XYZ file of N, CA, C and O in Angstrom:
268
model
N 108.172 133.245 89.703
C 106.779 133.507 89.826
C 106.318 134.604 90.778
O 106.982 134.609 91.875
N 105.467 135.438 90.433
C 105.181 136.506 91.389
C 104.557 136.102 92.669
O 103.821 135.096 92.620
N 104.659 136.749 93.838
C 104.199 136.148 95.036
C 102.722 136.124 94.908
O 101.841 135.210 95.620
N 102.159 136.937 94.205
C 100.612 136.869 94.014
C 100.012 135.577 93.377
O 99.131 135.080 93.765
N 100.828 135.195 92.414
C 100.403 133.904 91.647
C 100.693 132.699 92.613
O 99.793 131.776 92.701
N 101.729 132.755 93.404
C 101.980 131.734 94.411
C 100.789 131.618 95.491
O 100.326 130.562 95.767
N 100.457 132.826 95.843
C 99.387 132.811 96.858
C 98.178 132.365 96.321
O 97.322 131.497 96.942
N 97.633 132.718 95.196
C 96.494 132.339 94.463
C 96.577 130.921 94.299
O 95.527 130.129 94.527
N 97.676 130.291 93.817
C 97.804 128.810 93.530
C 97.568 128.167 94.911
O 96.901 127.149 94.960
N 98.214 128.563 95.983
C 98.076 127.829 97.311
C 96.507 127.835 97.730
O 96.068 126.854 98.238
N 95.761 129.006 97.594
C 94.564 129.105 97.898
C 93.626 128.090 97.039
O 92.731 127.407 97.650
N 93.961 128.143 95.783
C 93.117 127.103 94.786
C 93.376 125.704 95.274
O 92.444 124.896 95.184
N 94.632 125.446 95.660
C 95.013 124.009 95.962
C 94.200 123.658 97.209
O 93.724 122.549 97.329
N 94.105 124.556 98.307
C 93.341 124.294 99.509
C 91.922 124.164 99.081
O 91.195 123.190 99.694
N 91.382 124.984 98.277
C 89.971 124.818 97.824
C 89.719 123.363 97.234
O 88.739 122.734 97.400
N 90.623 123.009 96.435
C 90.512 121.556 95.772
C 90.596 120.439 96.709
O 89.848 119.678 96.667
N 91.198 120.605 97.804
C 91.230 119.682 98.823
C 89.969 119.678 99.546
O 89.343 118.559 99.880
N 89.422 120.831 99.744
C 88.052 120.804 100.416
C 87.086 120.273 99.776
O 86.070 119.551 100.177
N 86.990 120.308 98.366
C 86.022 119.707 97.501
C 86.305 118.287 97.047
O 86.403 118.037 95.928
N 86.361 117.453 98.031
C 86.676 115.950 97.847
C 85.357 115.243 97.739
O 85.445 114.045 97.747
N 84.298 115.870 97.728
C 82.977 115.156 97.526
C 82.928 114.391 96.211
O 83.666 114.669 95.143
N 82.096 113.514 96.210
C 81.987 112.482 95.046
C 80.866 112.851 94.008
O 80.659 112.179 92.994
N 80.171 113.894 94.357
C 78.992 114.355 93.570
C 79.552 115.180 92.319
O 80.751 115.529 92.253
N 78.680 115.251 91.377
C 79.107 115.941 90.090
C 79.659 117.322 90.193
O 80.592 117.658 89.589
N 78.990 118.094 90.962
C 79.292 119.577 91.111
C 80.724 119.568 91.870
O 81.527 120.423 91.381
N 81.032 118.814 92.767
C 82.196 118.795 93.412
C 83.423 118.459 92.404
O 84.377 119.085 92.476
N 83.079 117.415 91.582
C 84.066 116.914 90.760
C 84.371 118.081 89.665
O 85.458 118.314 89.310
N 83.392 118.620 89.192
C 83.470 119.774 88.218
C 84.263 120.916 88.757
O 85.201 121.489 88.129
N 83.965 121.351 89.977
C 84.655 122.390 90.550
C 86.024 122.142 90.825
O 87.046 122.978 90.549
N 86.415 120.923 91.249
C 87.692 120.464 91.537
C 88.499 120.335 90.391
O 89.646 120.944 90.310
N 87.904 119.999 89.182
C 88.550 119.938 87.816
C 88.912 121.393 87.443
O 90.067 121.740 86.992
N 88.012 122.336 87.552
C 88.237 123.798 87.127
C 89.373 124.345 88.115
O 90.283 124.933 87.491
N 89.376 124.031 89.299
C 90.421 124.645 90.117
C 91.606 123.945 89.908
O 92.748 124.643 89.854
N 91.833 122.646 89.781
C 92.962 121.991 89.309
C 93.534 122.474 88.047
O 94.754 122.623 87.865
N 92.792 122.716 87.031
C 93.148 123.225 85.753
C 93.672 124.658 85.831
O 94.610 125.111 85.317
N 92.985 125.499 86.692
C 93.534 126.968 86.915
C 94.805 126.909 87.627
O 95.645 127.657 87.157
N 95.000 125.973 88.627
C 96.330 125.897 89.165
C 97.397 125.550 88.169
O 98.421 126.075 88.177
N 97.219 124.706 87.220
C 98.088 124.162 86.286
C 98.337 125.275 85.316
O 99.571 125.466 84.804
N 97.369 126.132 84.946
C 97.611 127.302 84.176
C 98.530 128.244 84.844
O 99.337 128.949 84.219
N 98.283 128.490 86.196
C 99.192 129.462 86.911
C 100.565 128.963 86.966
O 101.531 129.683 86.813
N 100.720 127.561 87.117
C 102.103 127.150 87.067
C 102.760 127.281 85.684
O 104.018 127.335 85.558
N 102.012 127.236 84.657
C 102.700 127.296 83.277
C 102.830 128.813 82.975
O 103.713 129.066 82.085
N 102.179 129.809 83.611
C 102.372 131.168 83.309
C 103.671 131.655 83.699
O 104.093 131.446 84.758
N 104.372 132.203 82.617
C 105.778 132.720 82.978
C 105.778 134.198 82.681
O 105.618 134.742 81.633
N 106.012 135.007 83.781
C 106.023 136.496 83.740
C 107.477 136.881 83.565
O 108.324 136.474 84.339
N 107.630 137.781 82.594
C 108.919 138.344 82.283
C 109.189 139.367 83.347
O 108.201 140.126 83.633
N 110.395 139.470 83.913
C 110.614 140.551 85.010
C 110.578 141.871 84.236
O 110.839 141.991 83.133
N 109.958 142.743 84.939
C 109.804 144.048 84.280
C 111.179 144.825 84.435
O 111.991 144.597 85.366
N 111.348 145.524 83.418
C 112.674 146.290 83.422
C 112.397 147.711 82.969
O 111.499 147.962 82.206
N 113.206 148.565 83.407
C 113.162 149.955 82.878
C 113.581 150.210 81.507
O 114.230 149.373 80.909
N 113.091 151.220 80.777
C 113.399 151.391 79.486
C 114.999 151.718 79.222
O 115.464 151.582 78.099
N 115.561 152.041 80.239
C 117.075 152.295 80.025
C 117.947 151.183 80.426
O 119.122 151.247 80.433
N 117.370 149.893 80.512
C 118.216 148.655 80.811
C 118.250 148.013 79.405
O 117.451 147.741 78.713
N 119.537 147.659 79.057
C 119.783 146.858 77.839
C 119.860 145.437 78.126
O 120.466 144.856 79.030
N 119.095 144.664 77.380
C 119.131 143.227 77.422
C 120.244 142.764 76.495
O 120.188 142.738 75.317
N 121.402 142.343 77.017
C 122.649 141.923 76.234
C 122.283 140.656 75.278
O 122.727 140.749 74.092
N 121.538 139.764 75.705
C 121.305 138.688 74.926
C 120.444 139.056 73.696
O 120.737 138.669 72.474
N 119.456 139.985 73.832
C 118.685 140.349 72.600
C 119.476 141.332 71.866
O 119.359 141.255 70.616
N 120.303 142.094 72.443
C 121.199 142.882 71.609
C 122.196 142.055 70.714
O 122.325 142.359 69.461
N 122.784 141.066 71.213
C 123.783 140.027 70.538
C 122.991 139.426 69.435
O 123.483 139.314 68.288
N 121.696 139.043 69.646
C 120.918 138.342 68.660
C 120.601 139.289 67.617
O 120.665 138.848 66.339
N 120.193 140.581 67.829
C 120.045 141.500 66.747
C 121.319 141.810 65.944
O 121.300 141.991 64.848
N 122.453 141.836 66.659
C 123.660 142.280 66.048
C 124.071 141.118 65.218
O 124.605 141.400 64.048
N 123.891 139.956 65.540
C 124.225 138.770 64.600
C 123.358 138.663 63.381
O 123.818 138.508 62.363
N 122.105 139.154 63.571
C 121.173 139.128 62.371
C 121.622 140.140 61.324
O 121.296 140.048 60.243
N 122.277 141.258 61.821
C 122.639 142.260 60.900
C 123.799 141.929 60.028
O 124.074 142.517 59.001
N 124.675 140.920 60.341
C 125.865 140.620 59.766
C 125.604 139.739 58.505
O 124.724 139.151 58.249
């Protein structure tokens, strides 16, 4: 996970802890923040690669499909 996402997740988790009130708005905001944190955790960023880099796994998969 990119450092930016880790930092954003940490900030949101701290905000959720601050919103421990029992009123309706606090609960709604806490739910939104917790859901956003879970979406960040689920997000998988593929590492960027240059155009001149060969992905051997993808190459093998394509080669097998041609046979």
